[in-house]
Structure formats: C-alpha cells, structure tokens
Tab-separated table of C-alpha atoms in Angstrom:
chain	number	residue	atom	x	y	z
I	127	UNK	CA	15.135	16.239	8.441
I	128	UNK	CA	17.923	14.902	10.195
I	129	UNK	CA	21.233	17.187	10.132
I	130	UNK	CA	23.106	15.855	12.466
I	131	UNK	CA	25.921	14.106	9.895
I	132	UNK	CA	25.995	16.832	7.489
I	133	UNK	CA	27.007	14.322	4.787
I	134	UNK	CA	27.538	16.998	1.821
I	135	UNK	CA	30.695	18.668	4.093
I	136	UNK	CA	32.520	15.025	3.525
I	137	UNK	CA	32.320	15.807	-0.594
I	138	UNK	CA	34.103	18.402	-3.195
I	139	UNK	CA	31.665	17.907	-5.319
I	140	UNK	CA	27.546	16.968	-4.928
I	141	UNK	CA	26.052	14.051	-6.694
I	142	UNK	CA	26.250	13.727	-10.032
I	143	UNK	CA	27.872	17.394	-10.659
I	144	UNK	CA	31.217	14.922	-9.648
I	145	UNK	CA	30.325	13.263	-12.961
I	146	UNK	CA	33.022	12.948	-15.538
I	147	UNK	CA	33.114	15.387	-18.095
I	148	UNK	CA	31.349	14.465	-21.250
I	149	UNK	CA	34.328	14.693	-23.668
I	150	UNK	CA	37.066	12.616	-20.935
I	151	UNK	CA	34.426	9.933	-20.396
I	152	UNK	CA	33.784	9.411	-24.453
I	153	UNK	CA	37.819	9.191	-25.169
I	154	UNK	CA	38.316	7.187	-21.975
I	155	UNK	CA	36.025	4.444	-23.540
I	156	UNK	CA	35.837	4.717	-27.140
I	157	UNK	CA	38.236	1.688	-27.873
I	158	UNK	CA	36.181	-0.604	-25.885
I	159	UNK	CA	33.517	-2.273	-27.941
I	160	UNK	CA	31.832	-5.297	-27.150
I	161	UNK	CA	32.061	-8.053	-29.562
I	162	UNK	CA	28.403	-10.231	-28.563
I	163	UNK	CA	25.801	-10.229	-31.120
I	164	UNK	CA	23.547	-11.385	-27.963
I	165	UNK	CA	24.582	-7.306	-27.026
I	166	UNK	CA	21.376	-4.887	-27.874
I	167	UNK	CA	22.792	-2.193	-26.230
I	168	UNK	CA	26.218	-1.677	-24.906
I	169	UNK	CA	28.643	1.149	-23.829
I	170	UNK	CA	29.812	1.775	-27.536
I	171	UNK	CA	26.960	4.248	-27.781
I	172	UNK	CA	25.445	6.898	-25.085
I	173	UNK	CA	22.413	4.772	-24.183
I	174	UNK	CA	21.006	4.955	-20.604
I	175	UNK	CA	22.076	1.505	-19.696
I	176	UNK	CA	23.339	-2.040	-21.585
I	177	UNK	CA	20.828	-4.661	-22.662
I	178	UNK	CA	22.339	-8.662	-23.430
I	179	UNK	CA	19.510	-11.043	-24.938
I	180	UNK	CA	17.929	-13.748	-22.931
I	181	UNK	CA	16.420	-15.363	-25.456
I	182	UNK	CA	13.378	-14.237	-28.173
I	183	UNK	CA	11.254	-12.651	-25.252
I	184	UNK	CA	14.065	-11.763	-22.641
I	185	UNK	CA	16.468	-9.318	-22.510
I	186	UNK	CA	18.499	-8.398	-19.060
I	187	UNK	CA	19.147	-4.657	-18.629
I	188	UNK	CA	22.213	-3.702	-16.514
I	189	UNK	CA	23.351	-0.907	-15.277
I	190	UNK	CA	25.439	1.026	-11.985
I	191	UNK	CA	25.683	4.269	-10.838
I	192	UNK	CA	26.581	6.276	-7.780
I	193	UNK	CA	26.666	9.626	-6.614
I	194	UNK	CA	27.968	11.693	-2.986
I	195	UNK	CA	25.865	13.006	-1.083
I	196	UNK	CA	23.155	16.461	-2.394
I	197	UNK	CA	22.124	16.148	0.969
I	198	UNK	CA	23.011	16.038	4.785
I	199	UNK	CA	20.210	13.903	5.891
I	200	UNK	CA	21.331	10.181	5.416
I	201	UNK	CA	18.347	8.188	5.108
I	202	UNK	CA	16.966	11.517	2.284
I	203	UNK	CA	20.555	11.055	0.778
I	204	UNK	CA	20.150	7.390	0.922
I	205	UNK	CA	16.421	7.338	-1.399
I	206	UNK	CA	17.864	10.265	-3.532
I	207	UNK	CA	20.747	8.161	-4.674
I	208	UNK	CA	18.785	5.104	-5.372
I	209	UNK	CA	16.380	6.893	-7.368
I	210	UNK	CA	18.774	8.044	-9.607
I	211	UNK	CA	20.533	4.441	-9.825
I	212	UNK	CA	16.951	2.904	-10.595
I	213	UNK	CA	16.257	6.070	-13.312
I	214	UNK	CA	18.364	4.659	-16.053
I	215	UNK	CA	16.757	1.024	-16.293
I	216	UNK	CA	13.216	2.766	-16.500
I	217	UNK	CA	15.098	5.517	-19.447
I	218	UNK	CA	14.906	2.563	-21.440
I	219	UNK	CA	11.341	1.213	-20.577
I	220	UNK	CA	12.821	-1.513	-18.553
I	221	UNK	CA	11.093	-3.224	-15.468
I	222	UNK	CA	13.718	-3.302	-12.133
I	223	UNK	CA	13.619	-6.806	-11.018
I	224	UNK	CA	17.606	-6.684	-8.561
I	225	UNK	CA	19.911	-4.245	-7.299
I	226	UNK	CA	22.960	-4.655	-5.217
I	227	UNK	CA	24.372	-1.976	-3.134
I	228	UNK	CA	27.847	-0.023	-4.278
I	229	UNK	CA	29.283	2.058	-0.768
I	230	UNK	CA	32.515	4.174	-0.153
I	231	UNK	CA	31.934	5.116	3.326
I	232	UNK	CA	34.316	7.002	5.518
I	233	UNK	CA	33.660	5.203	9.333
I	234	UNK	CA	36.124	7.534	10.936
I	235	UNK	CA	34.345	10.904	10.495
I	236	UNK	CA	30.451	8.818	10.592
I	237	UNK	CA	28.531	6.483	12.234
I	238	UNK	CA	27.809	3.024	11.296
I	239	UNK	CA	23.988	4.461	12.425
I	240	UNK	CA	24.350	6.898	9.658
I	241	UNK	CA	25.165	4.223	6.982
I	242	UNK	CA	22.158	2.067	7.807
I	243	UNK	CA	19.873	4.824	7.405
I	244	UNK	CA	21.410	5.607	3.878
I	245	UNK	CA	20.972	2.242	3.250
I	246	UNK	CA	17.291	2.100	4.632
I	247	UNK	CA	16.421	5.030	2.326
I	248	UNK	CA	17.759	3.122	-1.097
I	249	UNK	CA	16.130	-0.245	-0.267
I	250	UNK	CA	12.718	1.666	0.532
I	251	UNK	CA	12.889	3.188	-3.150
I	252	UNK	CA	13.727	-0.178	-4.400
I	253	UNK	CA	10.923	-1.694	-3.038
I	254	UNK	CA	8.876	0.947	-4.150
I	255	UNK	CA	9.437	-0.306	-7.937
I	256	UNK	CA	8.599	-3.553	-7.480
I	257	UNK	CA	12.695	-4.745	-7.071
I	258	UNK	CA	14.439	-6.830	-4.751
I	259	UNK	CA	17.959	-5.964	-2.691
I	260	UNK	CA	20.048	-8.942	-2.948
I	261	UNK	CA	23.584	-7.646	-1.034
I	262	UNK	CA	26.411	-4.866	-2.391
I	263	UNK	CA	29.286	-4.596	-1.847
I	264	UNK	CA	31.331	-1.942	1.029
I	265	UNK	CA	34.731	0.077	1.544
I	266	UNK	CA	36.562	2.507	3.224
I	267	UNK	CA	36.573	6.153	1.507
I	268	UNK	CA	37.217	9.380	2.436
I	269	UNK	CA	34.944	10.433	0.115
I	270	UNK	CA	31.506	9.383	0.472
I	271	UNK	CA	29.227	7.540	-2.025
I	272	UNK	CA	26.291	5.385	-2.519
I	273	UNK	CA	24.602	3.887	-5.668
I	274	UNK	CA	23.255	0.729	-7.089
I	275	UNK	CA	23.866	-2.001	-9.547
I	276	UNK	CA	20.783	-2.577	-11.052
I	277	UNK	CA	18.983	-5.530	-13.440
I	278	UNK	CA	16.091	-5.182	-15.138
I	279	UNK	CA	14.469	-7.231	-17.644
I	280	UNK	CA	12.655	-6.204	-21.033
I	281	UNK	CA	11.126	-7.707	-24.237
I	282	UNK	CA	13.414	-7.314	-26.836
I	283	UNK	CA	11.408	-5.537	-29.236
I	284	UNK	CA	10.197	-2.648	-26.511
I	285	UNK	CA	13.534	-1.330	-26.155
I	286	UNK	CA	13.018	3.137	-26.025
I	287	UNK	CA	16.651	3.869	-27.278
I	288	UNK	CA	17.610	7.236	-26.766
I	289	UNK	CA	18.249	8.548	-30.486
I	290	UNK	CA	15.613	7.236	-31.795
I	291	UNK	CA	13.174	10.698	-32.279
I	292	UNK	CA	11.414	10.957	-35.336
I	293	UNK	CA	10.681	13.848	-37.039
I	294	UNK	CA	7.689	15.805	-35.901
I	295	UNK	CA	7.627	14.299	-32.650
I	296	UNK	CA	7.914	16.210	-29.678
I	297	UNK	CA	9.834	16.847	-26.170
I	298	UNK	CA	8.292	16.100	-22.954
I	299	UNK	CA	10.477	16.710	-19.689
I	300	UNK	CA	9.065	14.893	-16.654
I	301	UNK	CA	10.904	17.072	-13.930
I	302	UNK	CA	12.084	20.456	-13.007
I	303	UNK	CA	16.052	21.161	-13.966
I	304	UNK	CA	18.096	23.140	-11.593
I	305	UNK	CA	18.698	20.236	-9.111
I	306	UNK	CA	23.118	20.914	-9.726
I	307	UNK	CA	22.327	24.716	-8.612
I	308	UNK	CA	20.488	24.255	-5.826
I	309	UNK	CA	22.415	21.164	-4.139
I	310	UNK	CA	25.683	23.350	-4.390
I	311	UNK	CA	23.680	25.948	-2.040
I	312	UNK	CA	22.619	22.931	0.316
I	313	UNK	CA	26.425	22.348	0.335
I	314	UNK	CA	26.930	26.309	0.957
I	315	UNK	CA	24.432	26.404	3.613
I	316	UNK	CA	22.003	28.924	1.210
I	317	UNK	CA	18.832	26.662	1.395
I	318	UNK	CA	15.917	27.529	3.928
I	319	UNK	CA	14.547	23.795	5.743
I	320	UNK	CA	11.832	24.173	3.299
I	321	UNK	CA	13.498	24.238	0.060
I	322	UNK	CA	15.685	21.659	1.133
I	323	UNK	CA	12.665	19.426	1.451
I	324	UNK	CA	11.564	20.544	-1.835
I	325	UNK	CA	14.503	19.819	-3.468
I	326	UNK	CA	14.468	15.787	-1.496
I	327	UNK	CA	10.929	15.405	-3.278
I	328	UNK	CA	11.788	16.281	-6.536
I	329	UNK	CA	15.027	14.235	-6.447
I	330	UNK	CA	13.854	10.908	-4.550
I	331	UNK	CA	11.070	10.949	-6.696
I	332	UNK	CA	11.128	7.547	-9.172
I	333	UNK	CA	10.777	7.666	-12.309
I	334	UNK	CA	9.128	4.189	-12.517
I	335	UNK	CA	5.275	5.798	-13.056
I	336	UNK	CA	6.310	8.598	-16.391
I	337	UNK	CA	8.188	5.103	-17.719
I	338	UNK	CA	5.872	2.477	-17.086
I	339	UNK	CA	2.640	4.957	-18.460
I	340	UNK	CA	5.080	5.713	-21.462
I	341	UNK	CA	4.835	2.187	-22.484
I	342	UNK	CA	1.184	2.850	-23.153
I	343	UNK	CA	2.010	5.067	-26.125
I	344	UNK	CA	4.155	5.755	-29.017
I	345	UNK	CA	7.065	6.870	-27.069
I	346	UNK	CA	10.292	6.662	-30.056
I	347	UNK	CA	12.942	7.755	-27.970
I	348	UNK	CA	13.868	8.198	-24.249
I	349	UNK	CA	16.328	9.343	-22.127
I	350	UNK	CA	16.963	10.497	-18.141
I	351	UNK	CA	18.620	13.808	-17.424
I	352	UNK	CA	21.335	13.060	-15.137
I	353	UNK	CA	25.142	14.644	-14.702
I	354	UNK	CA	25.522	16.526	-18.380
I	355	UNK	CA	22.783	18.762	-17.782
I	356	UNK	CA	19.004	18.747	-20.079
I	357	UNK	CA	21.539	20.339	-23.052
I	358	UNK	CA	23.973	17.786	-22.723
I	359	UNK	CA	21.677	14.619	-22.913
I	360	UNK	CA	19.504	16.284	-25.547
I	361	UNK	CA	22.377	15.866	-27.783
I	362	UNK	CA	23.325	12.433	-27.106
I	363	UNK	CA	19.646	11.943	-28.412
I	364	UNK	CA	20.037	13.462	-32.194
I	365	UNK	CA	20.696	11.098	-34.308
I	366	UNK	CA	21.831	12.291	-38.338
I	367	UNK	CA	18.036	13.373	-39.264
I	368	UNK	CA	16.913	15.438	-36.191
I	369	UNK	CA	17.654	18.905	-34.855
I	370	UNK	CA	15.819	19.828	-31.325
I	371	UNK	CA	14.297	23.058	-30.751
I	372	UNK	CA	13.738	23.973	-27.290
I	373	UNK	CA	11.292	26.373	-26.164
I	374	UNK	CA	13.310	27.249	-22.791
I	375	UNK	CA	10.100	29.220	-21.556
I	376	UNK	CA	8.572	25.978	-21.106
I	377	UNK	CA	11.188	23.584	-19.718
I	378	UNK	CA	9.957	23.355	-15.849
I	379	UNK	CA	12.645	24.539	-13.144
I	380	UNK	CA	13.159	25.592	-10.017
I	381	UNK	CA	12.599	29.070	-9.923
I	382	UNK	CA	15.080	29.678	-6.877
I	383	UNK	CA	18.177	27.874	-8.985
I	384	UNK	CA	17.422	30.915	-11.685
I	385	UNK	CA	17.970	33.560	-8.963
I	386	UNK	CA	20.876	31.576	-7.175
I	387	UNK	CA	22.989	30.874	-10.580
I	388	UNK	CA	23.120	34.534	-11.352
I	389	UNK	CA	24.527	35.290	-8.122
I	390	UNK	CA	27.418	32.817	-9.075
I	391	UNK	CA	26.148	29.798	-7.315
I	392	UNK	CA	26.881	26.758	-10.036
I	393	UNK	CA	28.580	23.611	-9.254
I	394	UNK	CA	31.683	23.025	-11.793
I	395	UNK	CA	30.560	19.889	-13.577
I	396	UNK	CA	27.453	22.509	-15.055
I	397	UNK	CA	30.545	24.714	-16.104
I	398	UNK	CA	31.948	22.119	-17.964
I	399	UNK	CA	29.127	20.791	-19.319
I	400	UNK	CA	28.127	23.994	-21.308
I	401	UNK	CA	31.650	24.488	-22.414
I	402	UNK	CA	31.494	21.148	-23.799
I	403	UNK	CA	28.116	21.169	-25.766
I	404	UNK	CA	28.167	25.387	-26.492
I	405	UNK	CA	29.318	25.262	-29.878
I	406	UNK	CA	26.805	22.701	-30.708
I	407	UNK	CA	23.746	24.517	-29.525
I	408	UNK	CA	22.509	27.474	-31.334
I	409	UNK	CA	21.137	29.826	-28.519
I	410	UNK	CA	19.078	32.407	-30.188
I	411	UNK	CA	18.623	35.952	-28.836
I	412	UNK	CA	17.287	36.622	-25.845
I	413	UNK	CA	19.207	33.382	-23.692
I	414	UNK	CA	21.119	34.655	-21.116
I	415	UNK	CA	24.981	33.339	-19.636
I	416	UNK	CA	22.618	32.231	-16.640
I	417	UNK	CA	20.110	30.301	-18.406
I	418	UNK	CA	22.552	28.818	-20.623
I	419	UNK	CA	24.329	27.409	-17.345
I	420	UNK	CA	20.819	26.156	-15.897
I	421	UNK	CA	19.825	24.113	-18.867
I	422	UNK	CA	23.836	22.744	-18.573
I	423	UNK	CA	22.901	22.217	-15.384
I	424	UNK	CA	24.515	18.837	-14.336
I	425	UNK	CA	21.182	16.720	-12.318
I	426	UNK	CA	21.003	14.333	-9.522
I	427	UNK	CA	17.970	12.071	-10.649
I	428	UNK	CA	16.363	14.025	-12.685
I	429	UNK	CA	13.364	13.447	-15.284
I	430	UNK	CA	12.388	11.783	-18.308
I	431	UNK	CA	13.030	13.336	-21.989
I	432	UNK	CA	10.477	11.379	-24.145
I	433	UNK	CA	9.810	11.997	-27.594
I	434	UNK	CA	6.515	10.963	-28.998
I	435	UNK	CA	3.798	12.757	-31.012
I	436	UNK	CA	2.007	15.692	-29.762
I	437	UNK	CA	-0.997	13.947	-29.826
I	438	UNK	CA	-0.142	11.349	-27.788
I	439	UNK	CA	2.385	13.713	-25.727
I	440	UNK	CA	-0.930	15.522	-24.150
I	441	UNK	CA	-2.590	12.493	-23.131
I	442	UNK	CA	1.126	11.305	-21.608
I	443	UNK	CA	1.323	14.361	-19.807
I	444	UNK	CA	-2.063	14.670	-18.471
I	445	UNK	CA	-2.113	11.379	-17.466
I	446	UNK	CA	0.797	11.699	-15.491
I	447	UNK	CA	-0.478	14.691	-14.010
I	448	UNK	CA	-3.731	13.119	-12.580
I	449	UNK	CA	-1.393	10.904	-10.706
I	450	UNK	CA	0.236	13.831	-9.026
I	451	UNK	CA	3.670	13.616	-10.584
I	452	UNK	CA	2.920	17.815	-11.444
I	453	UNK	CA	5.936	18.723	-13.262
I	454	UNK	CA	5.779	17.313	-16.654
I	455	UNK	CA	5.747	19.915	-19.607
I	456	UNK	CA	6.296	19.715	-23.694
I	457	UNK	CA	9.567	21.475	-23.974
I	458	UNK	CA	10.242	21.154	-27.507
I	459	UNK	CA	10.118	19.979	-31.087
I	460	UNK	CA	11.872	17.219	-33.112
I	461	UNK	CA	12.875	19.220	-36.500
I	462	UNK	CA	14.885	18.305	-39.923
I	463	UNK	CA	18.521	18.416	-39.653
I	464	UNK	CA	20.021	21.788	-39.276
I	465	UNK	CA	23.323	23.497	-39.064
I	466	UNK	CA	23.276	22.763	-35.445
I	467	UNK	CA	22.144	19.917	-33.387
I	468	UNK	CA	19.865	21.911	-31.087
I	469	UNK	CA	17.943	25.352	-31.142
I	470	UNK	CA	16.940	26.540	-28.116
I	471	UNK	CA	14.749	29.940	-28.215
C-alpha cells in the first residue's frame, strides 16, 4: 500500500461518517417534491437512488455520492469511493451503464500524481461493472473528496424499493458492519498494514454480483448500508405493516471494530446516528452501549440488506458464497407491526 500522501490527515471526518445526520438531511429536504408522473422514484422518500421513466421498458436510474478519504493510499481510496458511489444504483437492482467523476481536491498540500491514481482506482471499479467514465467535473478544496454521478438503467417493473418487505420474509446482510470504527483507527494510526488491507477489500468490494444474483429470486425489498449505520437504514425500510427483528449474533462484523469501540474509538456520525434512531429500536437485554454503537455504525460502502423468503434467502446466500463474496449471513426476520419499528435481540 502506498502511504506516502496520507490522505485521511487532510479530513475531520472519514467517508461517509461526514454524512449528514439523518434527522437535518430529512428537514433540509422535505419541502422539495417532484411534480413528474414520469418520476418512479424520487428524493421525497428514502430510496437508494431516483428512477425517471424512459418509456414502457426503460427507466434511467440516477444517483451521486461522495465521500473523503477511509484511507491514505490514493489509488485504494480512489476504488473504495467508487464502490460506494456505484452501490446505490445496484440497491435498487439497477444495471450501471455512466458515471462522471465529482472531485474537491486540495493541490497545495498533494500531488497532481496522487489525484490520478484516485482517479485510476474509481474508473477500474467502474469498469469492473460493466460502466463507462464519460468526464466529471474538478475543484479546489481543502477538504478532500471523491465520488461519482452515476446512471443506470432498469425495466420499470423490476424496481427492489427499499420498504417493500413482506411479512415473513427475511434479512440477509451481504457484508461485515464496523467499517465507521475501524476507518477512524486508520485515521488514528491504530490499524496494523494487515488490517488495513482487510478493511480496502471489504470496502472496494462491488456490490454488482449480491445485486445482479438477487434478480434471480424473489428479492421484495433492498437497500445498501451506507452513512446511518445497519440500524439506521433498517428503519428507512419498515413500511406501516413490518417490524424487524434482528438477531445481532448473526449480523457479520469485524471482530477488531467490537474490541476498538469499547475502548472509545467511534467516529461521531455513528454517535449521532444511534441517538437519532434509539428510541425507535427496542434493544432487548443483553445489548451492550458498544454494540448498540456498532450496529449505528455509520459505513463506507457497505453491503446489501435484502429481504426475501428464507427459502430462497439460503439459495441467495449460498450462491453468493460459491462465488467467494464470504460474508453474507441471514440477520433477521420481517414480523407484524409492533410497538417499535425494530427488535434487535
């Protein structure tokens, strides 16, 4: 790995732990509905990105996002960032057809040397999805970032909308949480080489294989885990029939971010989330402050939360296991309604 840049001292705050709080970003926007009945999807709701209808087969899937660096090495940085750009056009079962580059890049303190390299990294992840760089767009910032605007394209009726579970279904997580923990170490220097590397895998990892074999079943709902934490996007999934209930033995982590957040080390955007989403969770005995902060955990490119039937969950999950993507686990049920949204034992 190259360390020479050291790319996380330029941030506060590491990838998408810099997020917006949940509760600012929903007041911020709530007033601004769009007014298109060619609009599927659009920012009104908490859907992974907006869909606009072509025509009776076509429908264009759009979406940006952009994070600071969770790591010093810029071309790693550079493939971490565009896998989490790509993550929310595949959340909704989409297939990435364009992207255009989105920069703030501070040319005082690094090298135009470093930049290409971030830049190599995202188009290689790109290409790895079967989608095309067509240009971006570049300025001057003290603080650092790099993202995508992505385009996709989907049939109209194969849209995975996130609140769509049905009853009876349940939860399959398609990476390891715990990514917000352990990127605020990087950033402390706590990390050995090797877990560093770790952590790169898990995070530049696409997930354009869990979405494109989800297609192949019954998936009803889907969502990626990003900046508001497993908890946090679990709720914008629940729609006014469902309750979740999360079995947290089962939800795959890191094992290191367990023994790192209760020494303290959390970034603040995992704070936040769990104050945000606490009083909505019931956390039956036995659930630590620590574990409540990890599944809070605000993620850089993190997995898949797919609800489907168990039956068909097994077959999703060994299937995606016999193509080496090792992580994915059945975390949970879809239930009635309760008193709260989700149960997590």
């Amino acid at each position: 790995m190259n360390n020479e840049y050291q790319l996380t001292k330029f941030v506060n705050a590491a990838g998408c732990a810099a997020k917006m709080g949940p509760g600012d970003l929903k007041q911020t926007i709530c007033s601004l509905k769009p007014n298109d009945s060619r609009v599927l999807v659009g920012f009104d709701t908490s859907e992974d990105a907006s869909v606009y209808q072509i025509n009776d087969t076509q429908a264009m899937v759009q979406t940006l996002d952009f994070i600071t660096p969770v790591i010093d090495d810029p071309y790693l940085y550079g493939r971490i960032a565009a896998a989490n750009s790509l993550s929310d056009v595949f959340a909704m079962g989409a297939e990435v057809k364009t992207a255009l580059n989105i920069v703030g890049f501070d040319r005082k303190n690094l090298s135009t040397e470093a930049l290409g390299e971030i830049l190599n990294g995202g188009n290689e992840k790109i290409k790895e999805c079967g989608g095309v760089l067509l240009g971006g767009h570049t300025i001057e910032s003290p603080e650092m970032y790099y993202g995508l605007s992505v385009t996709g394209m989907i049939h109209p009726n194969e849209i995975v909308r996130n609140n769509t579970a049905q009853i009876g279904d349940v939860l399959v997580l398609t990476k390891p949480i715990g990514m917000g923990i352990l990127t605020t170490a990087i950033k402390r220097d706590l990390l050995t080489d090797d877990m560093i590397k770790k952590c790169s895998d898990i995070m530049s990892e696409l997930n354009y294989l869990p979405s494109k074999i989800m297609k192949k079943y019954n998936a009803h709902s889907c969502t990626d885990i990003t900046g508001f934490g497993l908890l946090g996007h679990a709720l914008e999934c629940i729609n006014d029939l469902t309750t979740f209930s999360i079995d947290s033995s089962s939800v795959p982590l890191v094992k290191e971010a367990v023994e790192l957040c209760e020494q303290g080390v959390a970034p603040g955007g995992s704070k936040r989330n769990l104050k945000y989403i606490e009083d909505k969770i019931l956390f039956m005995n036995g659930i630590n402050d620590s574990y409540k902060l990890i599944l809070s955990d605000a993620q850089t490119s993190g997995g898949l939360l797919i609800s489907m039937s168990k039956e068909d969950a097994k077959e999703y999950v060994k299937e995606i296991e016999d193509l080496s993507f090792g992580y994915a686990s059945i975390i949970g049920n879809v239930i009635p309604k309760g008193a709260k949204d989700i149960i997590v034992h």
